[in-house]
């Protein structure tokens, strides 16, 4: 039975890098996507060329019953499903006074509710395995410009620790807190370089830096409830 991993939001950007790294590490891959059907299919082809099995699964993550059905389909498709990477996320700028109910519900459902219910389904269906949650270095500060986004990631940090405790010893749960890695889509030229002045290591990171941390956490059998900052020291500010 081949080991298999689900990466949510796996078609593009960091999710794509993690999906490819898992394939190179010997995993069959379930690539979840929502709007990026074409990118997901291209990635699936690339993974198949590496000699691994890959299937794509479309799901709107704010729909909890659809999330649970997707987990069942993945379990039916991959006997060896043993890794869950909660990577999909919404990043929206809004201070408290700019926040409305729909933004709150959108961010909470994708960034927190979906990882929670996927974790629950994974635990029920697979019983053993490893989970990696993608957090953000911003969990270490009180950044009011992205108030709800930061709240969701702080809560996901707590969810990582709580589920690591509840699901031990059969399932290990860890997190990676990226810093400046990829600019948000549509960001102006030089976005990362401009912000890098606040980073102790004075430069943006690369997708491979996040991938290395995720693989370390997957391979480290005595590590659970851990969140690694991969942010050039940004959390030290
Ligand atoms: N990029 C960075 O430098 C950075 C920094 C700090 C933290 N992080 C964290 O690292 C992770 C990956 O970052 P990223 O920038 O690569 O992510 P991203 O591009 O912002 O989002 C990844 C994917 O999430 C999926 N998604 C969003 N809303 C969804 C919904 N309602 N239903 C289903 N899927 C949905 C999208 O899939 P489709 O395209 O298929 O719709 C999207 O491609 C995120 O958790 C992020 O918070 C990233």
PDB file of C-alpha atoms and ligand atoms in Angstrom:
ATOM      1  CA  UNK A   1       0.000   0.000   0.000  1.00  0.00           C
ATOM      2  CA  UNK A   2       1.549   3.308  -1.106  1.00  0.00           C
ATOM      3  CA  UNK A   3       1.424   6.234   1.355  1.00  0.00           C
ATOM      4  CA  UNK A   4      -0.727   9.128   0.158  1.00  0.00           C
ATOM      5  CA  UNK A   5      -1.067  12.776   1.120  1.00  0.00           C
ATOM      6  CA  UNK A   6      -3.819  15.362   0.685  1.00  0.00           C
ATOM      7  CA  UNK A   7      -2.694  18.960   0.141  1.00  0.00           C
ATOM      8  CA  UNK A   8      -5.509  21.515   0.296  1.00  0.00           C
ATOM      9  CA  UNK A   9      -5.129  24.429  -2.110  1.00  0.00           C
ATOM     10  CA  UNK A  10      -2.435  22.258  -3.647  1.00  0.00           C
ATOM     11  CA  UNK A  11      -2.584  23.444  -7.272  1.00  0.00           C
ATOM     12  CA  UNK A  12      -0.540  26.636  -7.064  1.00  0.00           C
ATOM     13  CA  UNK A  13       2.147  28.517  -5.149  1.00  0.00           C
ATOM     14  CA  UNK A  14       3.182  26.966  -1.795  1.00  0.00           C
ATOM     15  CA  UNK A  15       0.644  24.140  -2.065  1.00  0.00           C
ATOM     16  CA  UNK A  16       2.070  23.150  -5.431  1.00  0.00           C
ATOM     17  CA  UNK A  17       5.635  23.126  -4.075  1.00  0.00           C
ATOM     18  CA  UNK A  18       4.525  20.958  -1.134  1.00  0.00           C
ATOM     19  CA  UNK A  19       2.588  18.568  -3.411  1.00  0.00           C
ATOM     20  CA  UNK A  20       5.622  18.090  -5.683  1.00  0.00           C
ATOM     21  CA  UNK A  21       7.961  17.607  -2.730  1.00  0.00           C
ATOM     22  CA  UNK A  22       5.661  14.954  -1.260  1.00  0.00           C
ATOM     23  CA  UNK A  23       5.561  13.138  -4.611  1.00  0.00           C
ATOM     24  CA  UNK A  24       9.380  13.214  -4.776  1.00  0.00           C
ATOM     25  CA  UNK A  25       9.401  11.900  -1.189  1.00  0.00           C
ATOM     26  CA  UNK A  26       7.413   8.816  -2.249  1.00  0.00           C
ATOM     27  CA  UNK A  27       3.804   9.844  -1.629  1.00  0.00           C
ATOM     28  CA  UNK A  28       0.843   9.512  -3.943  1.00  0.00           C
ATOM     29  CA  UNK A  29      -0.900  12.873  -3.870  1.00  0.00           C
ATOM     30  CA  UNK A  30      -4.509  14.046  -3.645  1.00  0.00           C
ATOM     31  CA  UNK A  31      -4.438  17.634  -4.895  1.00  0.00           C
ATOM     32  CA  UNK A  32      -7.373  19.679  -3.623  1.00  0.00           C
ATOM     33  CA  UNK A  33      -8.361  22.825  -5.537  1.00  0.00           C
ATOM     34  CA  UNK A  34     -11.313  25.146  -5.842  1.00  0.00           C
ATOM     35  CA  UNK A  35     -10.953  27.505  -8.831  1.00  0.00           C
ATOM     36  CA  UNK A  36      -7.573  26.350 -10.181  1.00  0.00           C
ATOM     37  CA  UNK A  37      -8.749  23.308 -12.161  1.00  0.00           C
ATOM     38  CA  UNK A  38      -6.260  23.734 -15.001  1.00  0.00           C
ATOM     39  CA  UNK A  39      -3.270  24.233 -12.693  1.00  0.00           C
ATOM     40  CA  UNK A  40      -4.378  21.207 -10.647  1.00  0.00           C
ATOM     41  CA  UNK A  41      -4.532  18.990 -13.742  1.00  0.00           C
ATOM     42  CA  UNK A  42      -1.116  20.200 -14.957  1.00  0.00           C
ATOM     43  CA  UNK A  43       0.360  19.451 -11.546  1.00  0.00           C
ATOM     44  CA  UNK A  44      -1.270  16.011 -11.522  1.00  0.00           C
ATOM     45  CA  UNK A  45       0.402  15.251 -14.870  1.00  0.00           C
ATOM     46  CA  UNK A  46       3.749  16.425 -13.515  1.00  0.00           C
ATOM     47  CA  UNK A  47       3.377  14.212 -10.430  1.00  0.00           C
ATOM     48  CA  UNK A  48       2.394  11.205 -12.570  1.00  0.00           C
ATOM     49  CA  UNK A  49       5.558  11.752 -14.638  1.00  0.00           C
ATOM     50  CA  UNK A  50       7.481  11.359 -11.348  1.00  0.00           C
ATOM     51  CA  UNK A  51       5.975   7.874 -11.112  1.00  0.00           C
ATOM     52  CA  UNK A  52       3.448   8.650  -8.369  1.00  0.00           C
ATOM     53  CA  UNK A  53      -0.320   8.417  -8.460  1.00  0.00           C
ATOM     54  CA  UNK A  54      -2.130  11.760  -8.349  1.00  0.00           C
ATOM     55  CA  UNK A  55      -5.832  12.637  -8.406  1.00  0.00           C
ATOM     56  CA  UNK A  56      -7.452  16.062  -8.131  1.00  0.00           C
ATOM     57  CA  UNK A  57     -10.441  16.915  -5.924  1.00  0.00           C
ATOM     58  CA  UNK A  58     -12.501  20.072  -6.267  1.00  0.00           C
ATOM     59  CA  UNK A  59     -14.128  21.410  -3.099  1.00  0.00           C
ATOM     60  CA  UNK A  60     -15.373  24.736  -1.776  1.00  0.00           C
ATOM     61  CA  UNK A  61     -13.890  24.578   1.703  1.00  0.00           C
ATOM     62  CA  UNK A  62     -16.484  26.822   3.323  1.00  0.00           C
ATOM     63  CA  UNK A  63     -19.029  24.016   2.776  1.00  0.00           C
ATOM     64  CA  UNK A  64     -18.405  21.617   5.682  1.00  0.00           C
ATOM     65  CA  UNK A  65     -20.475  18.747   4.309  1.00  0.00           C
ATOM     66  CA  UNK A  66     -18.606  19.034   0.979  1.00  0.00           C
ATOM     67  CA  UNK A  67     -15.318  18.942   2.945  1.00  0.00           C
ATOM     68  CA  UNK A  68     -16.409  15.774   4.717  1.00  0.00           C
ATOM     69  CA  UNK A  69     -17.533  14.148   1.454  1.00  0.00           C
ATOM     70  CA  UNK A  70     -14.200  15.036  -0.162  1.00  0.00           C
ATOM     71  CA  UNK A  71     -12.357  13.298   2.695  1.00  0.00           C
ATOM     72  CA  UNK A  72     -14.484  10.178   2.144  1.00  0.00           C
ATOM     73  CA  UNK A  73     -13.734  10.217  -1.607  1.00  0.00           C
ATOM     74  CA  UNK A  74     -10.014  10.532  -0.885  1.00  0.00           C
ATOM     75  CA  UNK A  75     -10.165   7.641   1.580  1.00  0.00           C
ATOM     76  CA  UNK A  76     -11.965   5.528  -1.062  1.00  0.00           C
ATOM     77  CA  UNK A  77      -9.383   6.485  -3.694  1.00  0.00           C
ATOM     78  CA  UNK A  78      -6.165   6.133  -1.684  1.00  0.00           C
ATOM     79  CA  UNK A  79      -5.923   3.149   0.714  1.00  0.00           C
ATOM     80  CA  UNK A  80      -2.688   4.557   2.095  1.00  0.00           C
ATOM     81  CA  UNK A  81      -3.957   8.061   2.913  1.00  0.00           C
ATOM     82  CA  UNK A  82      -1.817   9.021   5.915  1.00  0.00           C
ATOM     83  CA  UNK A  83      -0.833  12.699   5.527  1.00  0.00           C
ATOM     84  CA  UNK A  84      -3.024  15.816   5.585  1.00  0.00           C
ATOM     85  CA  UNK A  85      -1.585  19.235   4.735  1.00  0.00           C
ATOM     86  CA  UNK A  86      -3.992  22.068   5.593  1.00  0.00           C
ATOM     87  CA  UNK A  87      -2.527  24.674   3.250  1.00  0.00           C
ATOM     88  CA  UNK A  88      -5.501  26.427   1.594  1.00  0.00           C
ATOM     89  CA  UNK A  89      -6.189  29.855   2.977  1.00  0.00           C
ATOM     90  CA  UNK A  90      -7.715  33.252   2.335  1.00  0.00           C
ATOM     91  CA  UNK A  91      -5.595  36.340   2.977  1.00  0.00           C
ATOM     92  CA  UNK A  92      -7.608  39.560   3.166  1.00  0.00           C
ATOM     93  CA  UNK A  93      -6.664  42.936   4.501  1.00  0.00           C
ATOM     94  CA  UNK A  94      -9.148  44.599   6.896  1.00  0.00           C
ATOM     95  CA  UNK A  95      -8.866  46.380  10.216  1.00  0.00           C
ATOM     96  CA  UNK A  96     -11.593  45.942  12.828  1.00  0.00           C
ATOM     97  CA  UNK A  97     -13.629  48.880  11.528  1.00  0.00           C
ATOM     98  CA  UNK A  98     -13.237  47.660   7.934  1.00  0.00           C
ATOM     99  CA  UNK A  99     -14.418  44.145   8.843  1.00  0.00           C
ATOM    100  CA  UNK A 100     -17.929  43.079   7.949  1.00  0.00           C
ATOM    101  CA  UNK A 101     -19.737  39.849   8.752  1.00  0.00           C
ATOM    102  CA  UNK A 102     -19.201  38.325   5.343  1.00  0.00           C
ATOM    103  CA  UNK A 103     -15.400  38.810   5.480  1.00  0.00           C
ATOM    104  CA  UNK A 104     -15.380  37.346   9.008  1.00  0.00           C
ATOM    105  CA  UNK A 105     -17.397  34.292   7.916  1.00  0.00           C
ATOM    106  CA  UNK A 106     -15.319  33.792   4.748  1.00  0.00           C
ATOM    107  CA  UNK A 107     -11.958  33.817   6.517  1.00  0.00           C
ATOM    108  CA  UNK A 108     -13.118  31.799   9.504  1.00  0.00           C
ATOM    109  CA  UNK A 109     -14.639  29.099   7.343  1.00  0.00           C
ATOM    110  CA  UNK A 110     -11.667  28.598   5.001  1.00  0.00           C
ATOM    111  CA  UNK A 111      -8.782  29.232   7.430  1.00  0.00           C
ATOM    112  CA  UNK A 112     -10.148  27.603  10.584  1.00  0.00           C
ATOM    113  CA  UNK A 113     -13.387  25.668  10.185  1.00  0.00           C
ATOM    114  CA  UNK A 114     -12.218  23.685   7.142  1.00  0.00           C
ATOM    115  CA  UNK A 115      -8.908  22.559   8.744  1.00  0.00           C
ATOM    116  CA  UNK A 116     -10.809  21.595  11.917  1.00  0.00           C
ATOM    117  CA  UNK A 117     -13.391  19.439  10.133  1.00  0.00           C
ATOM    118  CA  UNK A 118     -10.835  17.964   7.742  1.00  0.00           C
ATOM    119  CA  UNK A 119      -8.708  17.043  10.751  1.00  0.00           C
ATOM    120  CA  UNK A 120     -11.723  15.419  12.378  1.00  0.00           C
ATOM    121  CA  UNK A 121     -12.604  13.442   9.231  1.00  0.00           C
ATOM    122  CA  UNK A 122      -8.978  12.439   8.707  1.00  0.00           C
ATOM    123  CA  UNK A 123      -8.777  11.161  12.294  1.00  0.00           C
ATOM    124  CA  UNK A 124     -12.030   9.236  11.978  1.00  0.00           C
ATOM    125  CA  UNK A 125     -11.309   7.755   8.550  1.00  0.00           C
ATOM    126  CA  UNK A 126      -7.546   7.142   8.703  1.00  0.00           C
ATOM    127  CA  UNK A 127      -6.893   6.735  12.459  1.00  0.00           C
ATOM    128  CA  UNK A 128      -3.121   7.033  11.988  1.00  0.00           C
ATOM    129  CA  UNK A 129      -0.951   9.597  10.246  1.00  0.00           C
ATOM    130  CA  UNK A 130       0.469  13.061  10.288  1.00  0.00           C
ATOM    131  CA  UNK A 131      -1.006  16.523   9.836  1.00  0.00           C
ATOM    132  CA  UNK A 132       0.779  19.737   8.869  1.00  0.00           C
ATOM    133  CA  UNK A 133      -1.025  23.065   9.240  1.00  0.00           C
ATOM    134  CA  UNK A 134       0.194  26.131   7.371  1.00  0.00           C
ATOM    135  CA  UNK A 135       0.086  29.054   9.804  1.00  0.00           C
ATOM    136  CA  UNK A 136       1.839  32.430   9.461  1.00  0.00           C
ATOM    137  CA  UNK A 137       4.638  34.231  11.284  1.00  0.00           C
ATOM    138  CA  UNK A 138       1.976  36.873  12.039  1.00  0.00           C
ATOM    139  CA  UNK A 139       0.680  34.609  14.840  1.00  0.00           C
ATOM    140  CA  UNK A 140       3.537  36.103  16.879  1.00  0.00           C
ATOM    141  CA  UNK A 141       2.341  39.725  16.679  1.00  0.00           C
ATOM    142  CA  UNK A 142      -0.787  41.861  16.974  1.00  0.00           C
ATOM    143  CA  UNK A 143      -1.117  42.976  13.353  1.00  0.00           C
ATOM    144  CA  UNK A 144      -4.319  45.013  13.209  1.00  0.00           C
ATOM    145  CA  UNK A 145      -4.220  45.592   9.420  1.00  0.00           C
ATOM    146  CA  UNK A 146      -5.312  41.963   8.781  1.00  0.00           C
ATOM    147  CA  UNK A 147      -7.313  41.483  11.967  1.00  0.00           C
ATOM    148  CA  UNK A 148      -9.522  38.505  11.107  1.00  0.00           C
ATOM    149  CA  UNK A 149      -6.821  36.740   9.066  1.00  0.00           C
ATOM    150  CA  UNK A 150      -4.458  36.975  12.057  1.00  0.00           C
ATOM    151  CA  UNK A 151      -7.181  35.718  14.419  1.00  0.00           C
ATOM    152  CA  UNK A 152      -7.770  32.676  12.183  1.00  0.00           C
ATOM    153  CA  UNK A 153      -4.071  31.798  12.119  1.00  0.00           C
ATOM    154  CA  UNK A 154      -3.680  32.290  15.892  1.00  0.00           C
ATOM    155  CA  UNK A 155      -6.645  29.972  16.378  1.00  0.00           C
ATOM    156  CA  UNK A 156      -5.137  27.472  13.941  1.00  0.00           C
ATOM    157  CA  UNK A 157      -1.976  27.514  16.077  1.00  0.00           C
ATOM    158  CA  UNK A 158      -4.105  26.593  19.099  1.00  0.00           C
ATOM    159  CA  UNK A 159      -5.945  23.976  17.038  1.00  0.00           C
ATOM    160  CA  UNK A 160      -2.558  22.483  16.082  1.00  0.00           C
ATOM    161  CA  UNK A 161      -1.580  22.108  19.740  1.00  0.00           C
ATOM    162  CA  UNK A 162      -4.995  20.906  20.913  1.00  0.00           C
ATOM    163  CA  UNK A 163      -5.322  18.295  18.173  1.00  0.00           C
ATOM    164  CA  UNK A 164      -1.701  17.184  18.675  1.00  0.00           C
ATOM    165  CA  UNK A 165      -2.697  16.379  22.247  1.00  0.00           C
ATOM    166  CA  UNK A 166      -6.065  14.797  21.522  1.00  0.00           C
ATOM    167  CA  UNK A 167      -4.938  12.705  18.558  1.00  0.00           C
ATOM    168  CA  UNK A 168      -1.670  11.418  20.064  1.00  0.00           C
ATOM    169  CA  UNK A 169      -0.139   8.882  19.892  1.00  0.00           C
ATOM    170  CA  UNK A 170      -1.522   7.746  16.532  1.00  0.00           C
ATOM    171  CA  UNK A 171      -1.583  11.078  14.723  1.00  0.00           C
ATOM    172  CA  UNK A 172       1.108  13.760  14.985  1.00  0.00           C
ATOM    173  CA  UNK A 173       0.030  17.354  14.298  1.00  0.00           C
ATOM    174  CA  UNK A 174       2.508  20.157  13.607  1.00  0.00           C
ATOM    175  CA  UNK A 175       2.588  23.557  11.951  1.00  0.00           C
ATOM    176  CA  UNK A 176       4.809  25.692   9.756  1.00  0.00           C
ATOM    177  CA  UNK A 177       4.714  29.486  10.138  1.00  0.00           C
ATOM    178  CA  UNK A 178       5.951  31.029   6.888  1.00  0.00           C
ATOM    179  CA  UNK A 179       7.158  34.610   6.717  1.00  0.00           C
ATOM    180  CA  UNK A 180       7.776  36.516   3.483  1.00  0.00           C
ATOM    181  CA  UNK A 181       7.785  33.800   0.850  1.00  0.00           C
ATOM    182  CA  UNK A 182       5.478  34.664  -2.066  1.00  0.00           C
ATOM    183  CA  UNK A 183       3.812  38.021  -2.726  1.00  0.00           C
ATOM    184  CA  UNK A 184       0.000  37.992  -2.691  1.00  0.00           C
ATOM    185  CA  UNK A 185      -1.395  37.707  -6.254  1.00  0.00           C
ATOM    186  CA  UNK A 186      -1.478  41.145  -7.885  1.00  0.00           C
ATOM    187  CA  UNK A 187       1.099  42.693  -5.512  1.00  0.00           C
ATOM    188  CA  UNK A 188       3.248  45.450  -6.976  1.00  0.00           C
ATOM    189  CA  UNK A 189       6.786  44.823  -8.261  1.00  0.00           C
ATOM    190  CA  UNK A 190       9.335  44.662  -5.422  1.00  0.00           C
ATOM    191  CA  UNK A 191       6.652  43.874  -2.771  1.00  0.00           C
ATOM    192  CA  UNK A 192       8.718  41.250  -0.942  1.00  0.00           C
ATOM    193  CA  UNK A 193      12.021  43.140  -1.186  1.00  0.00           C
ATOM    194  CA  UNK A 194      10.405  46.256   0.302  1.00  0.00           C
ATOM    195  CA  UNK A 195       9.061  44.298   3.282  1.00  0.00           C
ATOM    196  CA  UNK A 196      12.308  42.321   3.719  1.00  0.00           C
ATOM    197  CA  UNK A 197      13.900  45.257   5.556  1.00  0.00           C
ATOM    198  CA  UNK A 198      11.910  44.212   8.664  1.00  0.00           C
ATOM    199  CA  UNK A 199      13.281  40.659   8.531  1.00  0.00           C
ATOM    200  CA  UNK A 200      16.459  39.956  10.567  1.00  0.00           C
ATOM    201  CA  UNK A 201      17.881  37.826   7.737  1.00  0.00           C
ATOM    202  CA  UNK A 202      17.117  40.775   5.413  1.00  0.00           C
ATOM    203  CA  UNK A 203      15.653  38.803   2.498  1.00  0.00           C
ATOM    204  CA  UNK A 204      12.515  36.902   1.509  1.00  0.00           C
ATOM    205  CA  UNK A 205      12.460  33.129   1.847  1.00  0.00           C
ATOM    206  CA  UNK A 206      11.817  30.513  -0.850  1.00  0.00           C
ATOM    207  CA  UNK A 207       9.120  27.872  -1.250  1.00  0.00           C
ATOM    208  CA  UNK A 208      11.844  25.257  -0.646  1.00  0.00           C
ATOM    209  CA  UNK A 209      12.377  26.658   2.856  1.00  0.00           C
ATOM    210  CA  UNK A 210       8.747  25.860   3.716  1.00  0.00           C
ATOM    211  CA  UNK A 211       8.947  22.468   2.006  1.00  0.00           C
ATOM    212  CA  UNK A 212      12.058  21.515   4.054  1.00  0.00           C
ATOM    213  CA  UNK A 213      10.295  22.376   7.316  1.00  0.00           C
ATOM    214  CA  UNK A 214       7.194  20.408   6.323  1.00  0.00           C
ATOM    215  CA  UNK A 215       9.266  17.360   5.376  1.00  0.00           C
ATOM    216  CA  UNK A 216      11.241  17.612   8.620  1.00  0.00           C
ATOM    217  CA  UNK A 217       7.979  17.582  10.599  1.00  0.00           C
ATOM    218  CA  UNK A 218       6.617  14.661   8.583  1.00  0.00           C
ATOM    219  CA  UNK A 219       9.749  12.595   9.169  1.00  0.00           C
ATOM    220  CA  UNK A 220      10.305  13.436  12.839  1.00  0.00           C
ATOM    221  CA  UNK A 221       8.538  10.711  14.776  1.00  0.00           C
ATOM    222  CA  UNK A 222       9.113  12.305  18.188  1.00  0.00           C
ATOM    223  CA  UNK A 223       7.751  15.763  17.288  1.00  0.00           C
ATOM    224  CA  UNK A 224       4.120  16.778  17.773  1.00  0.00           C
ATOM    225  CA  UNK A 225       2.366  20.035  18.654  1.00  0.00           C
ATOM    226  CA  UNK A 226       5.331  21.950  17.263  1.00  0.00           C
ATOM    227  CA  UNK A 227       5.136  25.058  15.086  1.00  0.00           C
ATOM    228  CA  UNK A 228       8.278  26.044  13.218  1.00  0.00           C
ATOM    229  CA  UNK A 229       8.810  29.662  12.164  1.00  0.00           C
ATOM    230  CA  UNK A 230      10.353  29.749   8.706  1.00  0.00           C
ATOM    231  CA  UNK A 231      10.503  33.509   8.421  1.00  0.00           C
ATOM    232  CA  UNK A 232      14.102  34.738   8.460  1.00  0.00           C
ATOM    233  CA  UNK A 233      13.610  35.635  12.130  1.00  0.00           C
ATOM    234  CA  UNK A 234      10.640  37.944  11.493  1.00  0.00           C
ATOM    235  CA  UNK A 235       8.855  36.672  14.634  1.00  0.00           C
ATOM    236  CA  UNK A 236      11.708  38.146  16.741  1.00  0.00           C
ATOM    237  CA  UNK A 237      10.738  41.727  15.949  1.00  0.00           C
TER     238      UNK A 237
HETATM  239  N1  LIG B   1       2.706  33.081   0.570  1.00  0.00           N
HETATM  240  C1  LIG B   1       3.336  33.413   1.661  1.00  0.00           C
HETATM  241  O1  LIG B   1       4.406  34.049   1.628  1.00  0.00           O
HETATM  242  C2  LIG B   1       2.768  33.001   3.008  1.00  0.00           C
HETATM  243  C3  LIG B   1       3.161  33.725   4.153  1.00  0.00           C
HETATM  244  C4  LIG B   1       2.623  33.349   5.373  1.00  0.00           C
HETATM  245  C5  LIG B   1       1.738  32.289   5.469  1.00  0.00           C
HETATM  246  N2  LIG B   1       1.382  31.610   4.332  1.00  0.00           N
HETATM  247  C6  LIG B   1       0.428  30.499   4.461  1.00  0.00           C
HETATM  248  O2  LIG B   1       0.886  29.412   3.665  1.00  0.00           O
HETATM  249  C7  LIG B   1      -0.230  28.794   2.995  1.00  0.00           C
HETATM  250  C8  LIG B   1      -0.024  28.828   1.481  1.00  0.00           C
HETATM  251  O3  LIG B   1       0.186  30.160   1.075  1.00  0.00           O
HETATM  252  P1  LIG B   1      -0.141  30.629  -0.430  1.00  0.00           P
HETATM  253  O4  LIG B   1       0.190  32.079  -0.488  1.00  0.00           O
HETATM  254  O5  LIG B   1       0.492  29.683  -1.378  1.00  0.00           O
HETATM  255  O6  LIG B   1      -1.728  30.421  -0.423  1.00  0.00           O
HETATM  256  P2  LIG B   1      -2.817  31.126  -1.367  1.00  0.00           P
HETATM  257  O7  LIG B   1      -2.251  31.200  -2.740  1.00  0.00           O
HETATM  258  O8  LIG B   1      -3.279  32.408  -0.749  1.00  0.00           O
HETATM  259  O9  LIG B   1      -4.032  30.097  -1.263  1.00  0.00           O
HETATM  260  C9  LIG B   1      -3.862  28.713  -1.560  1.00  0.00           C
HETATM  261  C10 LIG B   1      -5.119  28.156  -2.152  1.00  0.00           C
HETATM  262  O10 LIG B   1      -6.193  28.198  -1.221  1.00  0.00           O
HETATM  263  C11 LIG B   1      -7.339  27.857  -1.961  1.00  0.00           C
HETATM  264  N3  LIG B   1      -8.572  28.434  -1.410  1.00  0.00           N
HETATM  265  C12 LIG B   1      -8.826  29.693  -1.027  1.00  0.00           C
HETATM  266  N4  LIG B   1     -10.118  29.823  -0.684  1.00  0.00           N
HETATM  267  C13 LIG B   1     -10.699  28.602  -0.856  1.00  0.00           C
HETATM  268  C14 LIG B   1     -12.011  28.106  -0.691  1.00  0.00           C
HETATM  269  N5  LIG B   1     -13.035  28.880  -0.290  1.00  0.00           N
HETATM  270  N6  LIG B   1     -12.241  26.791  -0.962  1.00  0.00           N
HETATM  271  C15 LIG B   1     -11.253  26.002  -1.407  1.00  0.00           C
HETATM  272  N7  LIG B   1      -9.983  26.421  -1.586  1.00  0.00           N
HETATM  273  C16 LIG B   1      -9.715  27.712  -1.324  1.00  0.00           C
HETATM  274  C17 LIG B   1      -7.135  28.415  -3.386  1.00  0.00           C
HETATM  275  O11 LIG B   1      -7.361  27.342  -4.308  1.00  0.00           O
HETATM  276  P3  LIG B   1      -7.840  27.608  -5.838  1.00  0.00           P
HETATM  277  O12 LIG B   1      -6.761  28.459  -6.447  1.00  0.00           O
HETATM  278  O13 LIG B   1      -7.924  26.255  -6.430  1.00  0.00           O
HETATM  279  O14 LIG B   1      -9.168  28.303  -5.763  1.00  0.00           O
HETATM  280  C18 LIG B   1      -5.677  28.882  -3.351  1.00  0.00           C
HETATM  281  O15 LIG B   1      -4.964  28.577  -4.528  1.00  0.00           O
HETATM  282  C19 LIG B   1      -1.475  29.539   3.454  1.00  0.00           C
HETATM  283  O16 LIG B   1      -2.067  28.858   4.526  1.00  0.00           O
HETATM  284  C20 LIG B   1      -0.937  30.883   3.911  1.00  0.00           C
HETATM  285  O17 LIG B   1      -1.727  31.495   4.902  1.00  0.00           O
HETATM  286  C21 LIG B   1       1.862  31.962   3.109  1.00  0.00           C
END
